[in-house]
Every structure is written in C-alpha cells, then in structure tokens.
Short mmCIF file of N, CA, C and O in Angstrom, two decimals:
data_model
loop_
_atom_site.label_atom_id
_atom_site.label_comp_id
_atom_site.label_asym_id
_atom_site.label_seq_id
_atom_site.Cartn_x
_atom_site.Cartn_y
_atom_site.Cartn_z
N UNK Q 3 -15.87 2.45 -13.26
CA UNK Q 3 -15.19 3.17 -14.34
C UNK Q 3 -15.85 4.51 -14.61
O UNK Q 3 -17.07 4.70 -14.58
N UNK Q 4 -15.08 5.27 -14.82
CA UNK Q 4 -15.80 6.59 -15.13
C UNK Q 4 -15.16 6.99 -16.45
O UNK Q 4 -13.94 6.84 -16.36
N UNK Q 5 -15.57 7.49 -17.81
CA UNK Q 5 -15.68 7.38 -18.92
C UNK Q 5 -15.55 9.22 -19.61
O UNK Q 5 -16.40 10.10 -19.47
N UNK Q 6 -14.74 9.29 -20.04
CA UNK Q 6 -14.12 10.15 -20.51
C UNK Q 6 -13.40 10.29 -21.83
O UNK Q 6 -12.81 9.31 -22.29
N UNK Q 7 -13.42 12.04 -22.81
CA UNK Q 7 -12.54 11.53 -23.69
C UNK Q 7 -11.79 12.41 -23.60
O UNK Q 7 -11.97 13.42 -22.92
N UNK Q 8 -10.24 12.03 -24.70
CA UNK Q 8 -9.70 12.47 -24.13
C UNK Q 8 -9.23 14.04 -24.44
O UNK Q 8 -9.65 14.47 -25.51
N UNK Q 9 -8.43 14.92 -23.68
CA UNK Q 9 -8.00 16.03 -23.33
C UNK Q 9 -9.31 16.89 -22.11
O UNK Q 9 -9.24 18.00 -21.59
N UNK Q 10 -10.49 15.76 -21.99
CA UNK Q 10 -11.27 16.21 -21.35
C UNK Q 10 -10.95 16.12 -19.83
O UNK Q 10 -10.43 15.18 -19.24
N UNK Q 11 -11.51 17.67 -19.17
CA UNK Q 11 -11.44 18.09 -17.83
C UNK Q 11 -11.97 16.74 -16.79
O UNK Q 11 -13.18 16.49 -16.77
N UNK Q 12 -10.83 15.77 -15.78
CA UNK Q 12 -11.11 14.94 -15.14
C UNK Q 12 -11.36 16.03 -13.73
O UNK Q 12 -10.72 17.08 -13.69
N UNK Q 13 -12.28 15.68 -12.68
CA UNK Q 13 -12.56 16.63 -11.52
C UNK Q 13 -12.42 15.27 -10.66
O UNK Q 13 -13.02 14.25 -10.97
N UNK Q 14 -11.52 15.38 -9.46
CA UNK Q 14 -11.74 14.87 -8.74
C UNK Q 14 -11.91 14.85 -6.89
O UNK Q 14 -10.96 15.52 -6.48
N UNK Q 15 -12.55 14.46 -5.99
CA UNK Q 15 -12.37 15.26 -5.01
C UNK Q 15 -12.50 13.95 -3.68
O UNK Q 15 -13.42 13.23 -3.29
N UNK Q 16 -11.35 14.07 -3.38
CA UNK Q 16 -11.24 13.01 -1.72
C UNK Q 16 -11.78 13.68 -0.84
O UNK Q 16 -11.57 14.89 -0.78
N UNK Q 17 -12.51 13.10 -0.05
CA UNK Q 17 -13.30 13.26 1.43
C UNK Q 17 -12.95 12.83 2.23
O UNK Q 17 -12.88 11.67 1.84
N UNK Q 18 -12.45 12.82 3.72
CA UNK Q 18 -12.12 12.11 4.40
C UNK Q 18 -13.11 11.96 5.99
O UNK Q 18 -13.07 12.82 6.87
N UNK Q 19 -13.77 10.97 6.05
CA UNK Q 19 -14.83 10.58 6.83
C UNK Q 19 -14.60 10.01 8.43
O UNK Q 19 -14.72 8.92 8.97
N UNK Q 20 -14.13 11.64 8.94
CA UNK Q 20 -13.96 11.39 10.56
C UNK Q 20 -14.26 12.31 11.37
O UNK Q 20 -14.02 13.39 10.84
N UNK Q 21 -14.79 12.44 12.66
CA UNK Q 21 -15.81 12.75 13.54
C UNK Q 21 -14.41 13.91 13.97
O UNK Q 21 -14.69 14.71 14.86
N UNK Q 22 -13.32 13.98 13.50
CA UNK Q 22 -12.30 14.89 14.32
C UNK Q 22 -12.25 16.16 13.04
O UNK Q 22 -11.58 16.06 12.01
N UNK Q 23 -13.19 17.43 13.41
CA UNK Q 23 -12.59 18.45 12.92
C UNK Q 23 -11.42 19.23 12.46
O UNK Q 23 -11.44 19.98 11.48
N UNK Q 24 -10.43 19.02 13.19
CA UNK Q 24 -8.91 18.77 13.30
C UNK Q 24 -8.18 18.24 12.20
O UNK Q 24 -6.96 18.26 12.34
N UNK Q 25 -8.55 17.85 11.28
CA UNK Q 25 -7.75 17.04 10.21
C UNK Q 25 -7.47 17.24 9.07
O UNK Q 25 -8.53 17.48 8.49
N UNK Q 26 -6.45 17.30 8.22
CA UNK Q 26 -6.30 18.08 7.09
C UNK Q 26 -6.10 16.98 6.20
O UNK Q 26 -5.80 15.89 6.69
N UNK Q 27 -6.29 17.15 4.49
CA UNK Q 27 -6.35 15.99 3.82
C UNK Q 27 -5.47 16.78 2.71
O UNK Q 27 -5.87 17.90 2.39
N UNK Q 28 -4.40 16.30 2.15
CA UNK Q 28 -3.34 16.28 1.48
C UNK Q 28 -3.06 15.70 0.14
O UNK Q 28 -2.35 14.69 0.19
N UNK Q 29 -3.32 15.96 -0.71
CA UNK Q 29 -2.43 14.89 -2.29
C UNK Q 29 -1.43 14.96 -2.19
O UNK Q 29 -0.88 16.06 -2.23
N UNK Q 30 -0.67 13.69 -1.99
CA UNK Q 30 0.88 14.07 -1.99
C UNK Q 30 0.95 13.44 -3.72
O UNK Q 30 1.03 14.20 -4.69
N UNK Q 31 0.91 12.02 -3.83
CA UNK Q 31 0.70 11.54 -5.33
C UNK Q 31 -0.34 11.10 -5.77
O UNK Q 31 -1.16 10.42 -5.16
N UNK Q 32 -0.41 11.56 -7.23
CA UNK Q 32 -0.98 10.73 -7.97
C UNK Q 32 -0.56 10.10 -9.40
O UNK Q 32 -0.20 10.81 -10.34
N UNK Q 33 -0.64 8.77 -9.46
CA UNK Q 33 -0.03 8.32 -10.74
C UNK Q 33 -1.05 7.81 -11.60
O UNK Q 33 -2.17 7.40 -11.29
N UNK Q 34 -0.51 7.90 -12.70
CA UNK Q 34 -1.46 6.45 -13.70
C UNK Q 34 -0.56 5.89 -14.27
O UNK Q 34 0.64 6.14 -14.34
N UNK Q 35 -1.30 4.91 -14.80
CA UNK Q 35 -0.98 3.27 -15.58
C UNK Q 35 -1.66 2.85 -16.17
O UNK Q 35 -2.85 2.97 -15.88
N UNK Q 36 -1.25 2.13 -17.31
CA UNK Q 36 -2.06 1.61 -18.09
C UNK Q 36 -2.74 -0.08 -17.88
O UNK Q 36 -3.44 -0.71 -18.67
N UNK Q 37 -2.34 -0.39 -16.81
CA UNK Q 37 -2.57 -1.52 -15.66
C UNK Q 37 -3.50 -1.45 -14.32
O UNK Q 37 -3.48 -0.62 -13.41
N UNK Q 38 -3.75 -1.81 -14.38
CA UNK Q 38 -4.65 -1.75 -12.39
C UNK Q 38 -3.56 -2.55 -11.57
O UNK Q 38 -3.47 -2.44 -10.34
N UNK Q 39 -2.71 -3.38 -12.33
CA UNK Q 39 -1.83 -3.92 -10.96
C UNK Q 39 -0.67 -3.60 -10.91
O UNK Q 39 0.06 -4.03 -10.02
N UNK Q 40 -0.24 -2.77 -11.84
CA UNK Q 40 1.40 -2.27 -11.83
C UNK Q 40 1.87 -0.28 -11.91
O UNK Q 40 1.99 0.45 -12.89
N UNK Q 41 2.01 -0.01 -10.62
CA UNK Q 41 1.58 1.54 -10.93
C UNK Q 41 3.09 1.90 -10.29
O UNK Q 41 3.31 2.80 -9.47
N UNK Q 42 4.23 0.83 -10.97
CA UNK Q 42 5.96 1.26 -10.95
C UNK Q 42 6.48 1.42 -12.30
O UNK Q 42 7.14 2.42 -12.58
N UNK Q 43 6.18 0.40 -13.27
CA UNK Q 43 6.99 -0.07 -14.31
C UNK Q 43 6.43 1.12 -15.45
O UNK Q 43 7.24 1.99 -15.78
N UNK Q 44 5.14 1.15 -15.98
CA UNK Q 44 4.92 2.09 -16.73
C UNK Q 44 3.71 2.93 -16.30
O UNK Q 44 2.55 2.52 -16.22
N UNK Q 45 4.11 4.06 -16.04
CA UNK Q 45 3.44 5.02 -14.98
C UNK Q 45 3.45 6.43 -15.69
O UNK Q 45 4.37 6.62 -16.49
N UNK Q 46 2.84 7.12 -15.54
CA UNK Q 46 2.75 8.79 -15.83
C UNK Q 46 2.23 8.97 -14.45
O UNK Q 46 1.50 8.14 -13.91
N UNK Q 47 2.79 10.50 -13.67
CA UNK Q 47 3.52 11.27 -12.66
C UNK Q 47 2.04 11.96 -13.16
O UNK Q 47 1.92 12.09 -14.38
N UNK Q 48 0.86 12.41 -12.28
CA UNK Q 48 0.21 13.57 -12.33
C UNK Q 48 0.55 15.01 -10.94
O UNK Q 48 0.33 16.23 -10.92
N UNK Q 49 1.15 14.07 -10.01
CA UNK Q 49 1.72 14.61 -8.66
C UNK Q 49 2.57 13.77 -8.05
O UNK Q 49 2.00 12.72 -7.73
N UNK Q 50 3.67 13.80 -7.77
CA UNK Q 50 4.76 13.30 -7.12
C UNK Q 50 5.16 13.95 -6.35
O UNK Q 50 5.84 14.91 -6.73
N UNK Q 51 4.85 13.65 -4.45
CA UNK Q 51 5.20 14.08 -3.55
C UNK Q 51 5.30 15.63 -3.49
O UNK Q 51 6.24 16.42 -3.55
N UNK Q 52 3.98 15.74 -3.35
CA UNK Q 52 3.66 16.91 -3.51
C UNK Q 52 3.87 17.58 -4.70
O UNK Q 52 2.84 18.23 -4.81
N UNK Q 53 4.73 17.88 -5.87
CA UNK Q 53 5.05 18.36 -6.89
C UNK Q 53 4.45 18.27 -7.61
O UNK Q 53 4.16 17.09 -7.77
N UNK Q 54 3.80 19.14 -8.53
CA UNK Q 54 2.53 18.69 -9.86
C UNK Q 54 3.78 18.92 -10.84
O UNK Q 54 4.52 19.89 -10.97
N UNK Q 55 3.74 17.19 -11.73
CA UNK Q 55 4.36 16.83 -12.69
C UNK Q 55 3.44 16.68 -13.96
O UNK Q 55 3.86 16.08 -14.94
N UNK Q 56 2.24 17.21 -13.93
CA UNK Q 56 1.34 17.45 -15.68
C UNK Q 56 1.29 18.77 -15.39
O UNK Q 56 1.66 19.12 -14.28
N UNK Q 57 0.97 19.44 -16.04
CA UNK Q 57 0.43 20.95 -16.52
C UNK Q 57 -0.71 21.08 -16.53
O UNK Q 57 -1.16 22.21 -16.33
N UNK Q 58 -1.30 20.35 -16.68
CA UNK Q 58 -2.89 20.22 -16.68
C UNK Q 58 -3.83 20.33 -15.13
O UNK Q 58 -4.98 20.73 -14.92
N UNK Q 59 -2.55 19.68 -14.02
CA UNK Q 59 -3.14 19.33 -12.60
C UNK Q 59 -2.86 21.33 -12.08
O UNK Q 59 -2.06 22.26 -12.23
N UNK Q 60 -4.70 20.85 -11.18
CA UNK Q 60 -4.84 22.22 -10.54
C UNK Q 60 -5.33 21.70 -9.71
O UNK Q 60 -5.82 20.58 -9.87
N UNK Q 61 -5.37 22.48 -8.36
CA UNK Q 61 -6.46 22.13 -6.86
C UNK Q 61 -7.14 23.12 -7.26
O UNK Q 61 -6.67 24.03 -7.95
N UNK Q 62 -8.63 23.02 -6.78
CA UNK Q 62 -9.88 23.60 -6.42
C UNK Q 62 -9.62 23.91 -5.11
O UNK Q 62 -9.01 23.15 -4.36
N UNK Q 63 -10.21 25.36 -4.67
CA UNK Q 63 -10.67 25.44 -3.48
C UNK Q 63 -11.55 24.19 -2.37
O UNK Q 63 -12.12 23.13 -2.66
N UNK Q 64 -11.41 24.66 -1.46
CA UNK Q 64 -12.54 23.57 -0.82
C UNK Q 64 -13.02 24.14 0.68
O UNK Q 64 -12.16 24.18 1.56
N UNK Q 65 -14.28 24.55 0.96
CA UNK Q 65 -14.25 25.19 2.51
C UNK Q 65 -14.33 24.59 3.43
O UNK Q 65 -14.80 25.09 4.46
N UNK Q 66 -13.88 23.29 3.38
CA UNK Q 66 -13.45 22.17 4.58
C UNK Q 66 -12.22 21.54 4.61
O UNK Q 66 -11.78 21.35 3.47
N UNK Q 67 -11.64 21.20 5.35
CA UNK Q 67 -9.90 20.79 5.58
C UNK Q 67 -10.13 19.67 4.87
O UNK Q 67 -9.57 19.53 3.79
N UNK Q 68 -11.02 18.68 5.40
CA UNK Q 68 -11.44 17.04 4.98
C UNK Q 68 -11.67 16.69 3.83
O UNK Q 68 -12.08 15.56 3.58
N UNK Q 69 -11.44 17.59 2.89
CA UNK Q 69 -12.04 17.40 1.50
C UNK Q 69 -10.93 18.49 0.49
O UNK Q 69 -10.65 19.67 0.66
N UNK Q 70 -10.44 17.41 -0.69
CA UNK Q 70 -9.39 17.89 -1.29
C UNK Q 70 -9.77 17.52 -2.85
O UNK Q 70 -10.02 16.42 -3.34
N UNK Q 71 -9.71 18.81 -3.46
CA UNK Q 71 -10.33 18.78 -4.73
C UNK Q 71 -9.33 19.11 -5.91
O UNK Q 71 -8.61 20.11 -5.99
N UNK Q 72 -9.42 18.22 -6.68
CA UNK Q 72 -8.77 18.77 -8.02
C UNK Q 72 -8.68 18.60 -9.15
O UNK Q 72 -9.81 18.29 -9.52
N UNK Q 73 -7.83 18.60 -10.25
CA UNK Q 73 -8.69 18.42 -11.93
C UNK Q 73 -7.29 17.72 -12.70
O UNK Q 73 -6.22 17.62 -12.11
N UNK Q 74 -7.48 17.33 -13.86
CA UNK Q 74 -6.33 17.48 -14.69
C UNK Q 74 -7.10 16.51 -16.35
O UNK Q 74 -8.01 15.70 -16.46
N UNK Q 75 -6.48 16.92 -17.01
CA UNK Q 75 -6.94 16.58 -17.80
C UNK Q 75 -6.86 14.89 -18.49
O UNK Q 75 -5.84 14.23 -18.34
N UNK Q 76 -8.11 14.32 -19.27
CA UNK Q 76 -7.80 13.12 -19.52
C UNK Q 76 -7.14 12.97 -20.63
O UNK Q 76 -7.29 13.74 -21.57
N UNK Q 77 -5.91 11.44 -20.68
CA UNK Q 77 -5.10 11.36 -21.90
C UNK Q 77 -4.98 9.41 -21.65
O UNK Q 77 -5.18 8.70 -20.68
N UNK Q 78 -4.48 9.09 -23.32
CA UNK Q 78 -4.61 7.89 -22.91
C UNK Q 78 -2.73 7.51 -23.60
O UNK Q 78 -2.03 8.27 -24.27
N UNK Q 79 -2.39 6.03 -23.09
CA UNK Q 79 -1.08 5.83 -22.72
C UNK Q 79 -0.32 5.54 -24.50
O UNK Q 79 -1.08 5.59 -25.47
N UNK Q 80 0.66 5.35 -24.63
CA UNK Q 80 0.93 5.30 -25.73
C UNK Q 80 0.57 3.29 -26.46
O UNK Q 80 0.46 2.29 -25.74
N UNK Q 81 0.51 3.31 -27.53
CA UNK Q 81 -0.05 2.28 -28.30
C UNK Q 81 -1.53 2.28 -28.16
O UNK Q 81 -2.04 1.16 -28.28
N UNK Q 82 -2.16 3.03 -28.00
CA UNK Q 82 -3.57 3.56 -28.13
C UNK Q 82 -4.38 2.92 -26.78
O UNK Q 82 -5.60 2.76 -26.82
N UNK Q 83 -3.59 2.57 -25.60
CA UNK Q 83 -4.47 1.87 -24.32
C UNK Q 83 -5.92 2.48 -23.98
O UNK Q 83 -5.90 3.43 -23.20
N UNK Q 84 -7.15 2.06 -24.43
CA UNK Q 84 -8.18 3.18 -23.97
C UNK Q 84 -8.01 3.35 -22.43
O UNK Q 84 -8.34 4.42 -21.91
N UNK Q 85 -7.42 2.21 -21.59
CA UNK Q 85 -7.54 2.41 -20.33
C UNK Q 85 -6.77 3.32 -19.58
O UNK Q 85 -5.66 3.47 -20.08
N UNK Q 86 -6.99 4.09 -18.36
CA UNK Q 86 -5.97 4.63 -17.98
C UNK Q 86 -6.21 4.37 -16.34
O UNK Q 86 -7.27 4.79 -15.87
N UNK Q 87 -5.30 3.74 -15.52
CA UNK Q 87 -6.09 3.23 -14.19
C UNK Q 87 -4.95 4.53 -12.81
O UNK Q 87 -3.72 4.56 -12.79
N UNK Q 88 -5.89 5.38 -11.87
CA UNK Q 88 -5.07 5.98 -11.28
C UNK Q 88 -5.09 5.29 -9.92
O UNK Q 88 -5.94 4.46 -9.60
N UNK Q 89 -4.28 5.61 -9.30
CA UNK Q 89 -3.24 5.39 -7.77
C UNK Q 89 -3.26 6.60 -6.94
O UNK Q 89 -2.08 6.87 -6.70
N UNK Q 90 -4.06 7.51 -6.35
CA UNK Q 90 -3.47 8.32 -5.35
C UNK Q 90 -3.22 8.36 -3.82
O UNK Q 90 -4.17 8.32 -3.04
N UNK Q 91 -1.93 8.43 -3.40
CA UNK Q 91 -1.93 8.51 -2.11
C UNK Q 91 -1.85 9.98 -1.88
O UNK Q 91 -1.11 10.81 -2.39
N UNK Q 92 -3.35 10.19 -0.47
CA UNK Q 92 -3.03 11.11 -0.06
C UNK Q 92 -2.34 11.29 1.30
O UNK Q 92 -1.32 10.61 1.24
N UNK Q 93 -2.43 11.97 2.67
CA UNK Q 93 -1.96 12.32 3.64
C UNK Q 93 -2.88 13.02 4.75
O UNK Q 93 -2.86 14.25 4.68
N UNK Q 94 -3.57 12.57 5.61
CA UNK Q 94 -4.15 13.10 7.04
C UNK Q 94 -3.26 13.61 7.86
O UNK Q 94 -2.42 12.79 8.25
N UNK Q 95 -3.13 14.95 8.35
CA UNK Q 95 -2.75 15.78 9.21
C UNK Q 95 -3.75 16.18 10.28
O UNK Q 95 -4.96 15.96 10.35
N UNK Q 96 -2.65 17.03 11.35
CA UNK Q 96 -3.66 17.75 11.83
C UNK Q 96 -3.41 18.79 11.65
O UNK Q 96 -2.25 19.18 11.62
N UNK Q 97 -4.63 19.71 11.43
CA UNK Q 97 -4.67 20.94 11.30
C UNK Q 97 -4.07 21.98 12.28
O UNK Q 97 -4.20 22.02 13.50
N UNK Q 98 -3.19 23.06 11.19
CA UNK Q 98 -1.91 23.82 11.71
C UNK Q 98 -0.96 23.15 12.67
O UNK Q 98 -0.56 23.26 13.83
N UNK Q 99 -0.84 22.65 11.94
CA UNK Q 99 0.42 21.49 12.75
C UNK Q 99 1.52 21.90 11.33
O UNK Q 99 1.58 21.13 10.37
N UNK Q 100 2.17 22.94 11.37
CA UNK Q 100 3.22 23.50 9.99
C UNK Q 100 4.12 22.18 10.06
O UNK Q 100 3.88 21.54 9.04
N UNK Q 101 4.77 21.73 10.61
CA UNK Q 101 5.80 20.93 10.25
C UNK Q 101 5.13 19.49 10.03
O UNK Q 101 5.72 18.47 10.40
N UNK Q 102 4.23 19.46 9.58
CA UNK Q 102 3.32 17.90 9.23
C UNK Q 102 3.60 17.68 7.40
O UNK Q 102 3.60 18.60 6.57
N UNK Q 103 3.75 16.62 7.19
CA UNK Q 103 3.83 16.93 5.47
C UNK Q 103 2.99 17.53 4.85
O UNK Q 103 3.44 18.24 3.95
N UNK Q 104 1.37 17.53 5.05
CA UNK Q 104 -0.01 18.66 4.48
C UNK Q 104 0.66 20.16 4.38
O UNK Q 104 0.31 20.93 3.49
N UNK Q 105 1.54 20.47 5.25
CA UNK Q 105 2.04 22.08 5.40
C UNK Q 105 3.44 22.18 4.43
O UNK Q 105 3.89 23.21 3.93
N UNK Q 106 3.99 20.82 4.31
CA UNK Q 106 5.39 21.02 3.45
C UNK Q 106 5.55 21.36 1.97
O UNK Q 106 6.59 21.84 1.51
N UNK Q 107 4.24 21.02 1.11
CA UNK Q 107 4.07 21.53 -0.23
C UNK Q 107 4.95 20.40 -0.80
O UNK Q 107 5.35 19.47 -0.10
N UNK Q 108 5.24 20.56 -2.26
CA UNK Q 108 6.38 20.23 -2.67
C UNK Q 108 7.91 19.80 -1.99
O UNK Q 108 8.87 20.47 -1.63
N UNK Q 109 7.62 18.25 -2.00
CA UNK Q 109 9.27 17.85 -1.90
C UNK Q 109 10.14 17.77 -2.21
O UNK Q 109 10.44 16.86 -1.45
N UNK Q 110 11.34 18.00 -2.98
CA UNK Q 110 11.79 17.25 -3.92
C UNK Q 110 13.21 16.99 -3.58
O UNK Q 110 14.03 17.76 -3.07
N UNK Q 111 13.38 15.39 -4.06
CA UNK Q 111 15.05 15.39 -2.80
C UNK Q 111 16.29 15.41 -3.21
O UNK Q 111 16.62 14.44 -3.90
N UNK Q 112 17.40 16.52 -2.92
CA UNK Q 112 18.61 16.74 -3.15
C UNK Q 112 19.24 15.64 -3.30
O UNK Q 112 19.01 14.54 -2.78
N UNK Q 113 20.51 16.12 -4.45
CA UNK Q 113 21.42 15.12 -5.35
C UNK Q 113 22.54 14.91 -4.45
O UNK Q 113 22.94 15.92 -3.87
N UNK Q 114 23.26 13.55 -4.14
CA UNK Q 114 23.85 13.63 -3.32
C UNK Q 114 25.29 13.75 -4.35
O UNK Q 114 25.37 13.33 -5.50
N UNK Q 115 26.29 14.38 -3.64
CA UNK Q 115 27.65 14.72 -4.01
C UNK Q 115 28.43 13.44 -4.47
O UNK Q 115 28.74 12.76 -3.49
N UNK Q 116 28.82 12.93 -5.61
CA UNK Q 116 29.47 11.98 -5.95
C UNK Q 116 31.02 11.83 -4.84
O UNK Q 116 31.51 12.93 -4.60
N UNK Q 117 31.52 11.01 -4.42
CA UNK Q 117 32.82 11.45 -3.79
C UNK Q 117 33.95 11.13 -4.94
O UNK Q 117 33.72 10.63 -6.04
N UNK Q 118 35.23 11.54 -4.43
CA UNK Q 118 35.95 10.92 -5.83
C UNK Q 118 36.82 10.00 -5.80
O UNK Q 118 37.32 9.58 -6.84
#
C-alpha cells in the first residue's frame, strides 16, 4: 500500500525488464476502484486506451523507451472509501515501429450509424 492524502500528487513509473533495447513501453489504461477484485462495475477512468480521462493525469519525460512515467492526483471514491485500488494495462512495442499501438496515441472508437 502506498499512503496518500487526498488531492495529493500520485508519481508513478513502469519499467520494463528486458535485455532487448528495442522496446517501447506504453499506458494505454489506467483505472481505479474501490475494490481490488472488481475494476468493471464501479471504476473511475484515469486513461482509457490511450485517452487521459482525469485532468490531473500527465506523463513525465523519461530518457529510456523501457520506462514510462506519470502522475495524477490522489482522490477517494464516493461514500468516503479510504481505499482506492488501481489496474493499469500497459503495452510493449518495438521501437519506431509507427503503426504499433505505443505510436497510435489516443483511440477512441467511432459511433456506428443506426440503420432505419
């Protein structure tokens, strides 16, 4: 557990531990919950597929591909949960490989046309 209050600056930073220079490391999501085992039903969006959904989420620089850094601020869930448990999936690429998802940024997927 790491212990925080809240509106305070969370820093966080994935490493990814492989002998191939070549590799790029990606946040596509990150969620929280006020659960450790349910991160569908009641969830807050800090990044969704690529898209930063808080205001608070920023990336840090980083001078290695393998290592992906970033912040957002801490908050806790409604009915006063002190807990707040996160979920991130990130994404391994290879480096300059543009059409890999690490190079696509932001997804977000078109509404399909009702027919009539």
């Amino acid at each position: 557990p790491y212990y925080v209050d809240i509106n305070q600056n969370l820093f966080l930073e994935a490493y990814l531990h492989s002998s191939d220079p070549n590799l790029v490391l990606f946040v596509d999501t990150c969620v929280a919950s006020p659960t450790p085992h349910n991160f569908t039903t009641v969830t807050y969006d800090i990044i969704r597929n690529g898209c930063v959904r808080d205001s608070t989420y920023a990336t840090y620089y980083s001078p290695y591909r393998n290592v992906a850094r970033f912040k957002f601020n801490a908050f806790q869930f409604i009915r006063n949960n002190p807990l707040v448990y996160l979920q991130c999936e990130l994404v391994v690429c290879r480096a300059y490989d543009y059409s890999s998802r690490c190079y696509q940024g932001c997804i977000t997927r078109s509404k399909r046309e009702a027919s009539s």
